Amino acid sequence: MGSPNKLPLWLRWSGLALGAVTFLWFPIEDTNTAVLTVLALLWSGWGVAWWGIRRPATVSSGGRAAAAGALAGLLSLPAGLLLVIIKAGLHAHGFLDFSTTQMGNFATRTPLWAVVGALVGWLVYRLILSRENPSTRE
C-alpha cells in the first residue's frame, strides 16, 4: 500500500521534464522574456499542484481550484525572479540578462497571470468533474 501523499506519476514526470527544459535554458544567452514567462508560470503551477496534492482539502470545489490557479499566477513573479537570479549567477558576467524595464514589464503582468490562473484552475476543475460524473451539471 502506497503513501497517501505520494505524488502522481504525471506530476513527477512533468517536474522532471520542466527541470530538464529549465537546465537547458540556463546557459543560453537569452534576453527575451517570453521563455522566462512560460517557465515561471509552469514552475509556479507545478509548485501549487505539488502543494495541493501534498495537503489535500476535505472539500474540493471550483472556488478552491480557482484560488489555486490564482495563487500559481501570483507566484509566477517570485519564480521568474528566482530563475533570473540563478541564470545570472551561472553566467557570472556581473549583470542580469534582462533589463530592469523588461523585469518591470514582467512584474506588471502578475495580476493578469493571477486572473488567467484562476480561470484555468476553474476550467481544469470543471473538466475533471465532467470526466468523473458526466451527468453533473452545475
The first five atom37 places (N, CA, C, CB, O) and aatype in JSON, in Angstrom:
{
  "aatype": [12, 7, 15, 14, 2, 11, 10, 14, 10, 17, 10, 1, 17, 15, 7, 10, 0, 10, 7, 0, 19, 16, 13, 10, 17, 13, 14, 9, 6, 3, 16, 2, 16, 0, 19, 10, 16, 19, 10, 0, 10, 10, 17, 15, 7, 17, 7, 19, 0, 17, 17, 7, 9, 1, 1, 14, 0, 16, 19, 15, 15, 7, 7, 1, 0, 0, 0, 0, 7, 0, 10, 0, 7, 10, 10, 15, 10, 14, 0, 7, 10, 10, 10, 19, 9, 9, 11, 0, 7, 10, 8, 0, 8, 7, 13, 10, 3, 13, 15, 16, 16, 5, 12, 7, 2, 13, 0, 16, 1, 16, 14, 10, 17, 0, 19, 19, 7, 0, 10, 19, 7, 17, 10, 19, 18, 1, 10, 9, 10, 15, 1, 6, 2, 14, 15, 16, 1, 6],
  "atom_mask": [
    [1, 1, 1, 1, 1],
    [1, 1, 1, 0, 1],
    [1, 1, 1, 1, 1],
    [1, 1, 1, 1, 1],
    [1, 1, 1, 1, 1],
    [1, 1, 1, 1, 1],
    [1, 1, 1, 1, 1],
    [1, 1, 1, 1, 1],
    [1, 1, 1, 1, 1],
    [1, 1, 1, 1, 1],
    [1, 1, 1, 1, 1],
    [1, 1, 1, 1, 1],
    [1, 1, 1, 1, 1],
    [1, 1, 1, 1, 1],
    [1, 1, 1, 0, 1],
    [1, 1, 1, 1, 1],
    [1, 1, 1, 1, 1],
    [1, 1, 1, 1, 1],
    [1, 1, 1, 0, 1],
    [1, 1, 1, 1, 1],
    [1, 1, 1, 1, 1],
    [1, 1, 1, 1, 1],
    [1, 1, 1, 1, 1],
    [1, 1, 1, 1, 1],
    [1, 1, 1, 1, 1],
    [1, 1, 1, 1, 1],
    [1, 1, 1, 1, 1],
    [1, 1, 1, 1, 1],
    [1, 1, 1, 1, 1],
    [1, 1, 1, 1, 1],
    [1, 1, 1, 1, 1],
    [1, 1, 1, 1, 1],
    [1, 1, 1, 1, 1],
    [1, 1, 1, 1, 1],
    [1, 1, 1, 1, 1],
    [1, 1, 1, 1, 1],
    [1, 1, 1, 1, 1],
    [1, 1, 1, 1, 1],
    [1, 1, 1, 1, 1],
    [1, 1, 1, 1, 1],
    [1, 1, 1, 1, 1],
    [1, 1, 1, 1, 1],
    [1, 1, 1, 1, 1],
    [1, 1, 1, 1, 1],
    [1, 1, 1, 0, 1],
    [1, 1, 1, 1, 1],
    [1, 1, 1, 0, 1],
    [1, 1, 1, 1, 1],
    [1, 1, 1, 1, 1],
    [1, 1, 1, 1, 1],
    [1, 1, 1, 1, 1],
    [1, 1, 1, 0, 1],
    [1, 1, 1, 1, 1],
    [1, 1, 1, 1, 1],
    [1, 1, 1, 1, 1],
    [1, 1, 1, 1, 1],
    [1, 1, 1, 1, 1],
    [1, 1, 1, 1, 1],
    [1, 1, 1, 1, 1],
    [1, 1, 1, 1, 1],
    [1, 1, 1, 1, 1],
    [1, 1, 1, 0, 1],
    [1, 1, 1, 0, 1],
    [1, 1, 1, 1, 1],
    [1, 1, 1, 1, 1],
    [1, 1, 1, 1, 1],
    [1, 1, 1, 1, 1],
    [1, 1, 1, 1, 1],
    [1, 1, 1, 0, 1],
    [1, 1, 1, 1, 1],
    [1, 1, 1, 1, 1],
    [1, 1, 1, 1, 1],
    [1, 1, 1, 0, 1],
    [1, 1, 1, 1, 1],
    [1, 1, 1, 1, 1],
    [1, 1, 1, 1, 1],
    [1, 1, 1, 1, 1],
    [1, 1, 1, 1, 1],
    [1, 1, 1, 1, 1],
    [1, 1, 1, 0, 1],
    [1, 1, 1, 1, 1],
    [1, 1, 1, 1, 1],
    [1, 1, 1, 1, 1],
    [1, 1, 1, 1, 1],
    [1, 1, 1, 1, 1],
    [1, 1, 1, 1, 1],
    [1, 1, 1, 1, 1],
    [1, 1, 1, 1, 1],
    [1, 1, 1, 0, 1],
    [1, 1, 1, 1, 1],
    [1, 1, 1, 1, 1],
    [1, 1, 1, 1, 1],
    [1, 1, 1, 1, 1],
    [1, 1, 1, 0, 1],
    [1, 1, 1, 1, 1],
    [1, 1, 1, 1, 1],
    [1, 1, 1, 1, 1],
    [1, 1, 1, 1, 1],
    [1, 1, 1, 1, 1],
    [1, 1, 1, 1, 1],
    [1, 1, 1, 1, 1],
    [1, 1, 1, 1, 1],
    [1, 1, 1, 1, 1],
    [1, 1, 1, 0, 1],
    [1, 1, 1, 1, 1],
    [1, 1, 1, 1, 1],
    [1, 1, 1, 1, 1],
    [1, 1, 1, 1, 1],
    [1, 1, 1, 1, 1],
    [1, 1, 1, 1, 1],
    [1, 1, 1, 1, 1],
    [1, 1, 1, 1, 1],
    [1, 1, 1, 1, 1],
    [1, 1, 1, 1, 1],
    [1, 1, 1, 1, 1],
    [1, 1, 1, 1, 1],
    [1, 1, 1, 0, 1],
    [1, 1, 1, 1, 1],
    [1, 1, 1, 1, 1],
    [1, 1, 1, 1, 1],
    [1, 1, 1, 0, 1],
    [1, 1, 1, 1, 1],
    [1, 1, 1, 1, 1],
    [1, 1, 1, 1, 1],
    [1, 1, 1, 1, 1],
    [1, 1, 1, 1, 1],
    [1, 1, 1, 1, 1],
    [1, 1, 1, 1, 1],
    [1, 1, 1, 1, 1],
    [1, 1, 1, 1, 1],
    [1, 1, 1, 1, 1],
    [1, 1, 1, 1, 1],
    [1, 1, 1, 1, 1],
    [1, 1, 1, 1, 1],
    [1, 1, 1, 1, 1],
    [1, 1, 1, 1, 1],
    [1, 1, 1, 1, 1],
    [1, 1, 1, 1, 1]
  ],
  "atom_positions": [
    [[0.84, -1.17, 0.0], [0.0, 0.0, 0.0], [0.89, 1.24, 0.0], [-0.96, -0.01, 1.21], [1.8, 1.35, 0.82]],
    [[0.62, 2.18, -0.93], [1.46, 3.37, -1.06], [1.09, 4.45, -0.07], [0.0, 0.0, 0.0], [0.05, 4.39, 0.59]],
    [[1.94, 5.43, 0.01], [1.7, 6.58, 0.88], [0.54, 7.41, 0.33], [2.98, 7.44, 1.01], [0.44, 7.59, -0.88]],
    [[-0.34, 7.92, 1.2], [-1.46, 8.71, 0.7], [-1.02, 10.03, 0.08], [-2.43, 8.99, 1.82], [-1.76, 10.61, -0.71]],
    [[0.16, 10.51, 0.41], [0.66, 11.77, -0.14], [1.67, 11.55, -1.27], [1.3, 12.59, 0.96], [2.39, 12.47, -1.64]],
    [[1.72, 10.35, -1.8], [2.65, 10.07, -2.89], [2.22, 10.85, -4.13], [2.72, 8.54, -3.19], [1.04, 10.89, -4.48]],
    [[3.19, 11.48, -4.77], [2.88, 12.28, -5.94], [2.46, 11.4, -7.1], [4.09, 13.14, -6.34], [3.04, 10.33, -7.31]],
    [[1.47, 11.83, -7.86], [1.07, 11.04, -9.04], [2.18, 11.06, -10.09], [-0.24, 11.59, -9.64], [3.01, 11.96, -10.12]],
    [[2.16, 10.06, -10.92], [3.2, 9.9, -11.93], [3.28, 11.09, -12.87], [2.96, 8.63, -12.72], [4.37, 11.51, -13.25]],
    [[2.12, 11.64, -13.26], [2.13, 12.78, -14.18], [2.85, 13.99, -13.58], [0.7, 13.16, -14.57], [3.5, 14.74, -14.3]],
    [[2.72, 14.18, -12.27], [3.36, 15.33, -11.63], [4.86, 15.1, -11.51], [2.74, 15.58, -10.25], [5.65, 16.03, -11.68]],
    [[5.26, 13.88, -11.21], [6.69, 13.58, -11.13], [7.37, 13.74, -12.49], [6.91, 12.16, -10.6], [8.42, 14.36, -12.58]],
    [[6.77, 13.18, -13.53], [7.36, 13.27, -14.87], [7.36, 14.7, -15.4], [6.61, 12.36, -15.84], [8.31, 15.13, -16.06]],
    [[6.27, 15.44, -15.12], [6.24, 16.83, -15.58], [7.3, 17.67, -14.86], [4.84, 17.44, -15.37], [7.88, 18.57, -15.46]],
    [[7.54, 17.39, -13.59], [8.6, 18.08, -12.87], [9.98, 17.79, -13.44], [0.0, 0.0, 0.0], [10.82, 18.68, -13.56]],
    [[10.21, 16.53, -13.77], [11.49, 16.17, -14.39], [11.66, 16.83, -15.75], [11.61, 14.64, -14.52], [12.73, 17.33, -16.07]],
    [[10.6, 16.82, -16.56], [10.67, 17.43, -17.89], [10.87, 18.94, -17.78], [9.38, 17.12, -18.69], [11.67, 19.52, -18.52]],
    [[10.16, 19.56, -16.86], [10.3, 21.01, -16.67], [11.7, 21.35, -16.16], [9.23, 21.53, -15.69], [12.29, 22.35, -16.57]],
    [[12.22, 20.54, -15.28], [13.59, 20.75, -14.81], [14.6, 20.62, -15.93], [0.0, 0.0, 0.0], [15.55, 21.4, -16.01]],
    [[14.42, 19.63, -16.8], [15.34, 19.45, -17.93], [15.29, 20.65, -18.88], [14.99, 18.16, -18.69], [16.33, 21.14, -19.32]],
    [[14.09, 21.12, -19.18], [13.96, 22.29, -20.07], [14.6, 23.51, -19.42], [12.46, 22.57, -20.38], [15.28, 24.29, -20.09]],
    [[14.39, 23.67, -18.12], [14.97, 24.82, -17.42], [16.49, 24.76, -17.45], [14.47, 24.87, -15.96], [17.15, 25.78, -17.69]],
    [[17.06, 23.6, -17.2], [18.51, 23.48, -17.21], [19.09, 23.63, -18.61], [18.93, 22.14, -16.63], [20.24, 24.05, -18.75]],
    [[18.33, 23.31, -19.63], [18.78, 23.57, -21.0], [18.71, 25.06, -21.33], [17.94, 22.76, -22.01], [19.5, 25.56, -22.13]],
    [[17.78, 25.78, -20.72], [17.61, 27.21, -20.97], [18.65, 28.05, -20.24], [16.21, 27.66, -20.55], [19.07, 29.1, -20.74]],
    [[19.08, 27.62, -19.06], [20.0, 28.42, -18.26], [21.25, 28.88, -19.02], [20.43, 27.62, -17.05], [21.57, 30.07, -18.94]],
    [[21.97, 28.03, -19.75], [23.21, 28.52, -20.37], [22.99, 29.39, -21.61], [24.06, 27.35, -20.74], [23.96, 29.98, -22.1]],
    [[21.79, 29.49, -22.13], [21.54, 30.25, -23.34], [21.51, 31.74, -23.02], [20.22, 29.81, -24.01], [20.85, 32.17, -22.07]],
    [[22.23, 32.53, -23.81], [22.2, 33.99, -23.66], [20.89, 34.48, -24.28], [23.45, 34.68, -24.34], [20.81, 34.74, -25.48]],
    [[19.89, 34.61, -23.44], [18.54, 34.94, -23.9], [18.09, 36.23, -23.24], [17.54, 33.79, -23.59], [18.16, 36.36, -22.02]],
    [[17.64, 37.19, -24.04], [17.15, 38.45, -23.48], [15.66, 38.64, -23.76], [17.94, 39.62, -24.05], [15.14, 39.74, -23.56]],
    [[14.99, 37.61, -24.2], [13.56, 37.66, -24.46], [12.82, 37.1, -23.25], [13.19, 36.88, -25.75], [13.15, 36.02, -22.77]],
    [[11.84, 37.83, -22.75], [11.15, 37.39, -21.55], [10.06, 36.36, -21.82], [10.55, 38.57, -20.85], [9.41, 35.89, -20.88]],
    [[9.83, 35.99, -23.06], [8.77, 35.02, -23.36], [9.07, 33.66, -22.73], [8.61, 34.86, -24.88], [8.21, 33.07, -22.08]],
    [[10.28, 33.16, -22.91], [10.64, 31.86, -22.33], [10.66, 31.96, -20.81], [12.02, 31.39, -22.87], [10.23, 31.03, -20.12]],
    [[11.17, 33.06, -20.29], [11.17, 33.27, -18.85], [9.75, 33.23, -18.3], [11.83, 34.61, -18.5], [9.5, 32.6, -17.27]],
    [[8.81, 33.89, -18.97], [7.42, 33.92, -18.52], [6.81, 32.53, -18.52], [6.6, 34.85, -19.41], [6.15, 32.14, -17.56]],
    [[7.03, 31.79, -19.6], [6.47, 30.44, -19.68], [7.05, 29.55, -18.59], [6.74, 29.83, -21.08], [6.31, 28.82, -17.92]],
    [[8.36, 29.6, -18.41], [8.99, 28.78, -17.37], [8.51, 29.17, -15.97], [10.52, 28.9, -17.45], [8.24, 28.3, -15.14]],
    [[8.39, 30.46, -15.72], [7.93, 30.91, -14.4], [6.49, 30.45, -14.14], [8.03, 32.45, -14.29], [6.17, 30.0, -13.04]],
    [[5.63, 30.57, -15.15], [4.24, 30.12, -14.99], [4.16, 28.61, -14.78], [3.41, 30.53, -16.2], [3.4, 28.14, -13.94]],
    [[4.94, 27.86, -15.55], [4.92, 26.4, -15.4], [5.45, 25.97, -14.04], [5.75, 25.74, -16.51], [4.88, 25.09, -13.4]],
    [[6.55, 26.6, -13.57], [7.1, 26.23, -12.26], [6.14, 26.61, -11.14], [8.45, 26.91, -12.04], [5.98, 25.84, -10.19]],
    [[5.51, 27.77, -11.23], [4.58, 28.16, -10.17], [3.34, 27.26, -10.18], [4.16, 29.63, -10.32], [2.84, 26.89, -9.12]],
    [[2.86, 26.91, -11.36], [1.74, 25.97, -11.45], [2.11, 24.59, -10.92], [0.0, 0.0, 0.0], [1.31, 23.95, -10.23]],
    [[3.3, 24.14, -11.24], [3.76, 22.84, -10.74], [3.87, 22.87, -9.22], [5.11, 22.46, -11.38], [3.49, 21.92, -8.54]],
    [[4.4, 23.97, -8.69], [4.55, 24.08, -7.25], [3.22, 24.08, -6.51], [0.0, 0.0, 0.0], [3.09, 23.46, -5.46]],
    [[2.23, 24.76, -7.06], [0.91, 24.78, -6.44], [0.26, 23.4, -6.54], [0.01, 25.84, -7.12], [-0.39, 22.96, -5.59]],
    [[0.44, 22.72, -7.67], [-0.09, 21.35, -7.8], [0.58, 20.42, -6.8], [0.12, 20.82, -9.25], [-0.09, 19.61, -6.17]],
    [[1.9, 20.53, -6.66], [2.62, 19.71, -5.69], [2.11, 19.96, -4.28], [4.13, 20.0, -5.76], [1.84, 19.02, -3.54]],
    [[1.96, 21.24, -3.92], [1.48, 21.59, -2.58], [0.04, 21.12, -2.36], [1.58, 23.11, -2.38], [-0.29, 20.63, -1.28]],
    [[-0.8, 21.26, -3.38], [-2.19, 20.83, -3.26], [-2.34, 19.32, -3.11], [0.0, 0.0, 0.0], [-3.24, 18.86, -2.41]],
    [[-1.48, 18.57, -3.75], [-1.55, 17.11, -3.63], [-0.98, 16.66, -2.29], [-0.78, 16.44, -4.79], [-1.46, 15.69, -1.7]],
    [[0.02, 17.35, -1.8], [0.61, 17.01, -0.5], [-0.33, 17.31, 0.65], [1.91, 17.78, -0.31], [-0.3, 16.63, 1.67]],
    [[-1.17, 18.32, 0.49], [-2.12, 18.73, 1.53], [-3.52, 18.79, 0.94], [-1.72, 20.11, 2.14], [-4.06, 19.87, 0.7]],
    [[-4.1, 17.63, 0.7], [-5.41, 17.63, 0.06], [-6.49, 18.21, 0.98], [-5.8, 16.2, -0.34], [-6.46, 18.03, 2.2]],
    [[-7.41, 18.91, 0.37], [-8.52, 19.51, 1.12], [-9.62, 18.48, 1.33], [-9.07, 20.75, 0.39], [-9.73, 17.51, 0.58]],
    [[-10.41, 18.69, 2.35], [-11.53, 17.8, 2.6], [-12.66, 18.07, 1.62], [-12.02, 17.94, 4.03], [-13.45, 17.17, 1.32]],
    [[-12.75, 19.29, 1.14], [-13.8, 19.65, 0.2], [-13.15, 20.19, -1.06], [-14.77, 20.7, 0.81], [-12.32, 21.09, -1.0]],
    [[-13.51, 19.63, -2.18], [-12.99, 20.1, -3.45], [-14.08, 20.92, -4.13], [-12.53, 18.91, -4.35], [-15.22, 20.49, -4.24]],
    [[-13.71, 22.09, -4.57], [-14.7, 22.94, -5.21], [-14.05, 23.75, -6.32], [-15.37, 23.87, -4.19], [-12.83, 23.87, -6.41]],
    [[-14.91, 24.31, -7.15], [-14.42, 25.16, -8.22], [-13.74, 26.4, -7.68], [0.0, 0.0, 0.0], [-12.77, 26.89, -8.27]],
    [[-14.24, 26.92, -6.55], [-13.63, 28.1, -5.95], [-12.22, 27.82, -5.45], [0.0, 0.0, 0.0], [-11.32, 28.64, -5.59]],
    [[-12.04, 26.64, -4.86], [-10.71, 26.26, -4.38], [-9.75, 26.07, -5.56], [-10.79, 24.96, -3.54], [-8.58, 26.45, -5.47]],
    [[-10.25, 25.5, -6.64], [-9.42, 25.32, -7.83], [-9.05, 26.66, -8.44], [-10.15, 24.45, -8.87], [-7.91, 26.86, -8.87]],
    [[-10.0, 27.59, -8.47], [-9.72, 28.92, -9.0], [-8.71, 29.65, -8.1], [-11.02, 29.74, -9.11], [-7.83, 30.34, -8.61]],
    [[-8.85, 29.5, -6.79], [-7.89, 30.14, -5.87], [-6.5, 29.55, -6.05], [-8.35, 29.96, -4.4], [-5.51, 30.29, -6.0]],
    [[-6.41, 28.26, -6.27], [-5.1, 27.63, -6.51], [-4.49, 28.16, -7.8], [-5.23, 26.09, -6.57], [-3.29, 28.42, -7.86]],
    [[-5.31, 28.32, -8.84], [-4.81, 28.88, -10.1], [-4.35, 30.32, -9.94], [0.0, 0.0, 0.0], [-3.33, 30.71, -10.5]],
    [[-5.12, 31.1, -9.18], [-4.72, 32.49, -8.93], [-3.42, 32.55, -8.14], [-5.83, 33.24, -8.17], [-2.57, 33.4, -8.41]],
    [[-3.26, 31.65, -7.18], [-2.02, 31.59, -6.42], [-0.84, 31.26, -7.33], [-2.13, 30.54, -5.29], [0.23, 31.84, -7.21]],
    [[-1.05, 30.33, -8.25], [0.02, 29.99, -9.2], [0.38, 31.21, -10.05], [-0.42, 28.81, -10.11], [1.55, 31.45, -10.32]],
    [[-0.62, 31.98, -10.47], [-0.34, 33.19, -11.23], [0.43, 34.22, -10.43], [0.0, 0.0, 0.0], [1.35, 34.85, -10.94]],
    [[0.07, 34.38, -9.17], [0.78, 35.32, -8.31], [2.21, 34.87, -8.03], [0.02, 35.51, -7.0], [3.11, 35.7, -7.91]],
    [[2.41, 33.57, -7.92], [3.75, 33.05, -7.64], [4.67, 33.06, -8.86], [3.66, 31.64, -7.11], [5.85, 32.76, -8.75]],
    [[4.12, 33.42, -10.02], [4.97, 33.48, -11.21], [6.04, 34.57, -11.08], [4.12, 33.72, -12.46], [7.14, 34.42, -11.63]],
    [[5.73, 35.64, -10.37], [6.74, 36.71, -10.2], [7.94, 36.23, -9.38], [6.1, 37.93, -9.52], [9.07, 36.36, -9.85]],
    [[7.74, 35.67, -8.17], [8.93, 35.18, -7.46], [9.63, 34.04, -8.2], [8.55, 34.71, -6.07], [10.85, 33.93, -8.14]],
    [[8.87, 33.2, -8.89], [9.5, 32.12, -9.66], [10.37, 32.69, -10.77], [8.42, 31.17, -10.24], [11.49, 32.23, -11.0]],
    [[9.85, 33.7, -11.47], [10.63, 34.33, -12.53], [11.86, 35.03, -12.01], [0.0, 0.0, 0.0], [12.93, 34.94, -12.62]],
    [[11.73, 35.73, -10.89], [12.89, 36.4, -10.31], [13.95, 35.4, -9.88], [12.47, 37.25, -9.11], [15.15, 35.63, -10.06]],
    [[13.51, 34.28, -9.31], [14.46, 33.24, -8.92], [15.18, 32.67, -10.15], [13.74, 32.11, -8.16], [16.39, 32.45, -10.11]],
    [[14.45, 32.45, -11.23], [15.08, 31.95, -12.46], [16.1, 32.95, -13.0], [14.01, 31.67, -13.53], [17.19, 32.56, -13.43]],
    [[15.78, 34.24, -12.97], [16.69, 35.28, -13.45], [17.95, 35.33, -12.59], [15.99, 36.66, -13.46], [19.06, 35.45, -13.11]],
    [[17.78, 35.23, -11.28], [18.94, 35.28, -10.37], [19.84, 34.06, -10.59], [18.48, 35.34, -8.9], [21.07, 34.2, -10.63]],
    [[19.25, 32.89, -10.72], [20.06, 31.68, -10.96], [20.79, 31.78, -12.29], [19.18, 30.41, -10.93], [21.97, 31.45, -12.39]],
    [[20.06, 32.24, -13.32], [20.67, 32.38, -14.64], [21.84, 33.37, -14.61], [19.61, 32.83, -15.67], [22.89, 33.1, -15.2]],
    [[21.66, 34.5, -13.94], [22.73, 35.49, -13.84], [23.92, 34.93, -13.07], [22.22, 36.77, -13.17], [25.07, 35.19, -13.43]],
    [[23.65, 34.16, -12.02], [24.74, 33.57, -11.24], [25.52, 32.54, -12.04], [0.0, 0.0, 0.0], [26.74, 32.44, -11.89]],
    [[24.83, 31.78, -12.87], [25.52, 30.78, -13.68], [26.35, 31.43, -14.79], [24.51, 29.81, -14.29], [27.41, 30.93, -15.15]],
    [[25.87, 32.53, -15.32], [26.61, 33.2, -16.4], [27.8, 33.98, -15.85], [25.69, 34.14, -17.18], [28.81, 34.14, -16.54]],
    [[27.7, 34.47, -14.64], [28.79, 35.14, -13.93], [29.42, 36.27, -14.74], [29.86, 34.15, -13.56], [30.64, 36.42, -14.75]],
    [[28.59, 37.05, -15.43], [29.16, 38.2, -16.14], [28.84, 39.52, -15.46], [28.66, 38.22, -17.56], [29.05, 40.58, -16.05]],
    [[28.34, 39.49, -14.25], [28.19, 40.69, -13.45], [26.94, 41.5, -13.67], [0.0, 0.0, 0.0], [26.73, 42.51, -13.01]],
    [[26.09, 41.08, -14.59], [24.84, 41.8, -14.83], [23.77, 40.78, -15.23], [25.01, 42.9, -15.93], [24.07, 39.67, -15.66]],
    [[22.53, 41.21, -15.08], [21.42, 40.32, -15.42], [21.23, 40.25, -16.93], [20.12, 40.78, -14.74], [21.55, 41.2, -17.64]],
    [[20.71, 39.15, -17.4], [20.42, 39.01, -18.82], [19.24, 39.88, -19.24], [20.14, 37.56, -19.17], [19.08, 40.2, -20.42]],
    [[18.41, 40.26, -18.29], [17.2, 41.02, -18.57], [17.33, 42.41, -17.96], [15.95, 40.3, -18.03], [17.82, 42.56, -16.84]],
    [[16.88, 43.42, -18.7], [16.96, 44.79, -18.21], [15.91, 45.03, -17.12], [16.77, 45.79, -19.36], [14.99, 44.24, -16.95]],
    [[16.08, 46.14, -16.41], [15.09, 46.47, -15.38], [13.74, 46.79, -16.01], [15.58, 47.66, -14.54], [12.7, 46.54, -15.4]],
    [[13.73, 47.34, -17.21], [12.47, 47.6, -17.91], [11.76, 46.29, -18.23], [12.72, 48.39, -19.21], [10.55, 46.17, -18.03]],
    [[12.5, 45.31, -18.72], [11.91, 44.0, -19.01], [11.36, 43.36, -17.73], [12.94, 43.07, -19.66], [10.27, 42.8, -17.74]],
    [[12.11, 43.44, -16.65], [11.65, 42.84, -15.4], [10.46, 43.61, -14.83], [12.8, 42.8, -14.38], [9.57, 43.02, -14.22]],
    [[10.43, 44.93, -15.03], [9.27, 45.71, -14.62], [8.02, 45.32, -15.4], [0.0, 0.0, 0.0], [6.94, 45.19, -14.83]],
    [[8.19, 45.13, -16.7], [7.07, 44.67, -17.53], [6.61, 43.28, -17.11], [7.46, 44.67, -19.01], [5.42, 42.98, -17.08]],
    [[7.57, 42.43, -16.79], [7.26, 41.08, -16.31], [6.46, 41.15, -15.01], [8.55, 40.27, -16.09], [5.49, 40.41, -14.83]],
    [[6.86, 42.05, -14.12], [6.18, 42.19, -12.83], [4.77, 42.77, -12.98], [7.0, 43.08, -11.89], [3.86, 42.38, -12.25]],
    [[4.59, 43.69, -13.92], [3.27, 44.3, -14.08], [2.24, 43.34, -14.67], [3.38, 45.53, -14.96], [1.04, 43.6, -14.59]],
    [[2.69, 42.24, -15.24], [1.76, 41.24, -15.78], [1.27, 40.24, -14.72], [2.42, 40.48, -16.92], [0.43, 39.4, -15.01]],
    [[1.79, 40.33, -13.51], [1.42, 39.37, -12.47], [-0.08, 39.34, -12.19], [2.15, 39.71, -11.19], [-0.63, 38.24, -12.07]],
    [[-0.79, 40.47, -12.09], [-2.24, 40.4, -11.88], [-2.96, 39.69, -13.04], [-2.82, 41.8, -11.7], [-3.94, 38.97, -12.82]],
    [[-2.48, 39.9, -14.25], [-3.07, 39.21, -15.41], [-2.91, 37.7, -15.26], [-2.41, 39.7, -16.72], [-3.85, 36.94, -15.51]],
    [[-1.72, 37.27, -14.85], [-1.48, 35.83, -14.7], [-2.3, 35.25, -13.56], [0.01, 35.56, -14.46], [-2.68, 34.08, -13.6]],
    [[-2.58, 36.05, -12.54], [-3.44, 35.58, -11.45], [-4.86, 35.34, -11.96], [-3.45, 36.6, -10.28], [-5.48, 34.34, -11.61]],
    [[-5.38, 36.25, -12.78], [-6.73, 36.08, -13.34], [-6.77, 34.9, -14.29], [-7.17, 37.36, -14.07], [-7.7, 34.09, -14.24]],
    [[-5.77, 34.8, -15.16], [-5.7, 33.67, -16.09], [-5.57, 32.36, -15.32], [-4.51, 33.83, -17.08], [-6.2, 31.36, -15.67]],
    [[-4.76, 32.35, -14.27], [-4.6, 31.16, -13.45], [-5.89, 30.74, -12.79], [0.0, 0.0, 0.0], [-6.21, 29.55, -12.72]],
    [[-6.65, 31.72, -12.29], [-7.95, 31.41, -11.68], [-8.89, 30.77, -12.7], [-8.58, 32.69, -11.08], [-9.58, 29.8, -12.4]],
    [[-8.92, 31.32, -13.9], [-9.77, 30.74, -14.95], [-9.33, 29.34, -15.33], [-9.76, 31.64, -16.2], [-10.16, 28.44, -15.49]],
    [[-8.02, 29.15, -15.48], [-7.51, 27.82, -15.83], [-7.8, 26.83, -14.71], [-5.99, 27.88, -16.11], [-8.2, 25.7, -14.98]],
    [[-7.59, 27.24, -13.46], [-7.89, 26.35, -12.32], [-9.34, 25.92, -12.31], [0.0, 0.0, 0.0], [-9.64, 24.75, -12.1]],
    [[-10.25, 26.87, -12.53], [-11.67, 26.55, -12.54], [-12.02, 25.65, -13.72], [-12.51, 27.85, -12.6], [-12.81, 24.71, -13.57]],
    [[-11.44, 25.91, -14.89], [-11.71, 25.07, -16.07], [-11.19, 23.65, -15.89], [-11.09, 25.7, -17.32], [-11.84, 22.69, -16.29]],
    [[-10.02, 23.51, -15.29], [-9.48, 22.17, -15.03], [-10.38, 21.44, -14.05], [-8.03, 22.25, -14.48], [-10.65, 20.25, -14.23]],
    [[-10.86, 22.13, -13.02], [-11.8, 21.52, -12.08], [-13.05, 21.05, -12.81], [-12.17, 22.52, -10.97], [-13.5, 19.93, -12.58]],
    [[-13.61, 21.88, -13.66], [-14.82, 21.5, -14.41], [-14.54, 20.31, -15.32], [-15.34, 22.7, -15.23], [-15.39, 19.43, -15.45]],
    [[-13.39, 20.27, -15.95], [-13.03, 19.15, -16.83], [-12.93, 17.86, -16.03], [-11.71, 19.43, -17.55], [-13.45, 16.83, -16.45]],
    [[-12.27, 17.92, -14.89], [-12.15, 16.72, -14.04], [-13.51, 16.29, -13.54], [-11.2, 16.99, -12.85], [-13.83, 15.1, -13.52]],
    [[-14.33, 17.25, -13.13], [-15.67, 16.94, -12.64], [-16.52, 16.3, -13.72], [-16.35, 18.21, -12.12], [-17.26, 15.35, -13.45]],
    [[-16.43, 16.79, -14.95], [-17.24, 16.23, -16.03], [-16.77, 14.84, -16.42], [-17.21, 17.15, -17.25], [-17.57, 14.02, -16.87]],
    [[-15.48, 14.56, -16.25], [-14.98, 13.21, -16.55], [-15.37, 12.21, -15.47], [-13.46, 13.24, -16.72], [-15.64, 11.04, -15.76]],
    [[-15.39, 12.68, -14.21], [-15.76, 11.79, -13.12], [-17.25, 11.47, -13.13], [-15.37, 12.41, -11.8], [-17.64, 10.34, -12.86]],
    [[-18.05, 12.45, -13.44], [-19.5, 12.27, -13.43], [-20.09, 13.06, -14.6], [-20.12, 12.75, -12.06], [-20.42, 14.23, -14.46]],
    [[-20.23, 12.4, -15.75], [-20.68, 13.13, -16.95], [-22.08, 13.75, -16.81], [-20.68, 12.2, -18.13], [-22.4, 14.67, -17.55]],
    [[-22.9, 13.28, -15.89], [-24.24, 13.83, -15.73], [-24.29, 15.05, -14.82], [-25.15, 12.78, -15.2], [-25.35, 15.65, -14.65]],
    [[-23.13, 15.43, -14.22], [-23.09, 16.57, -13.3], [-23.22, 17.87, -14.07], [-21.79, 16.56, -12.49], [-22.45, 18.15, -14.99]],
    [[-24.18, 18.66, -13.68], [-24.38, 19.99, -14.26], [-24.48, 20.99, -13.14], [-25.65, 20.04, -15.17], [-25.41, 20.93, -12.34]],
    [[-23.52, 21.91, -13.05], [-23.57, 22.95, -12.02], [-24.0, 24.25, -12.63], [-22.21, 23.11, -11.32], [-24.1, 25.25, -11.93]]
  ]
}
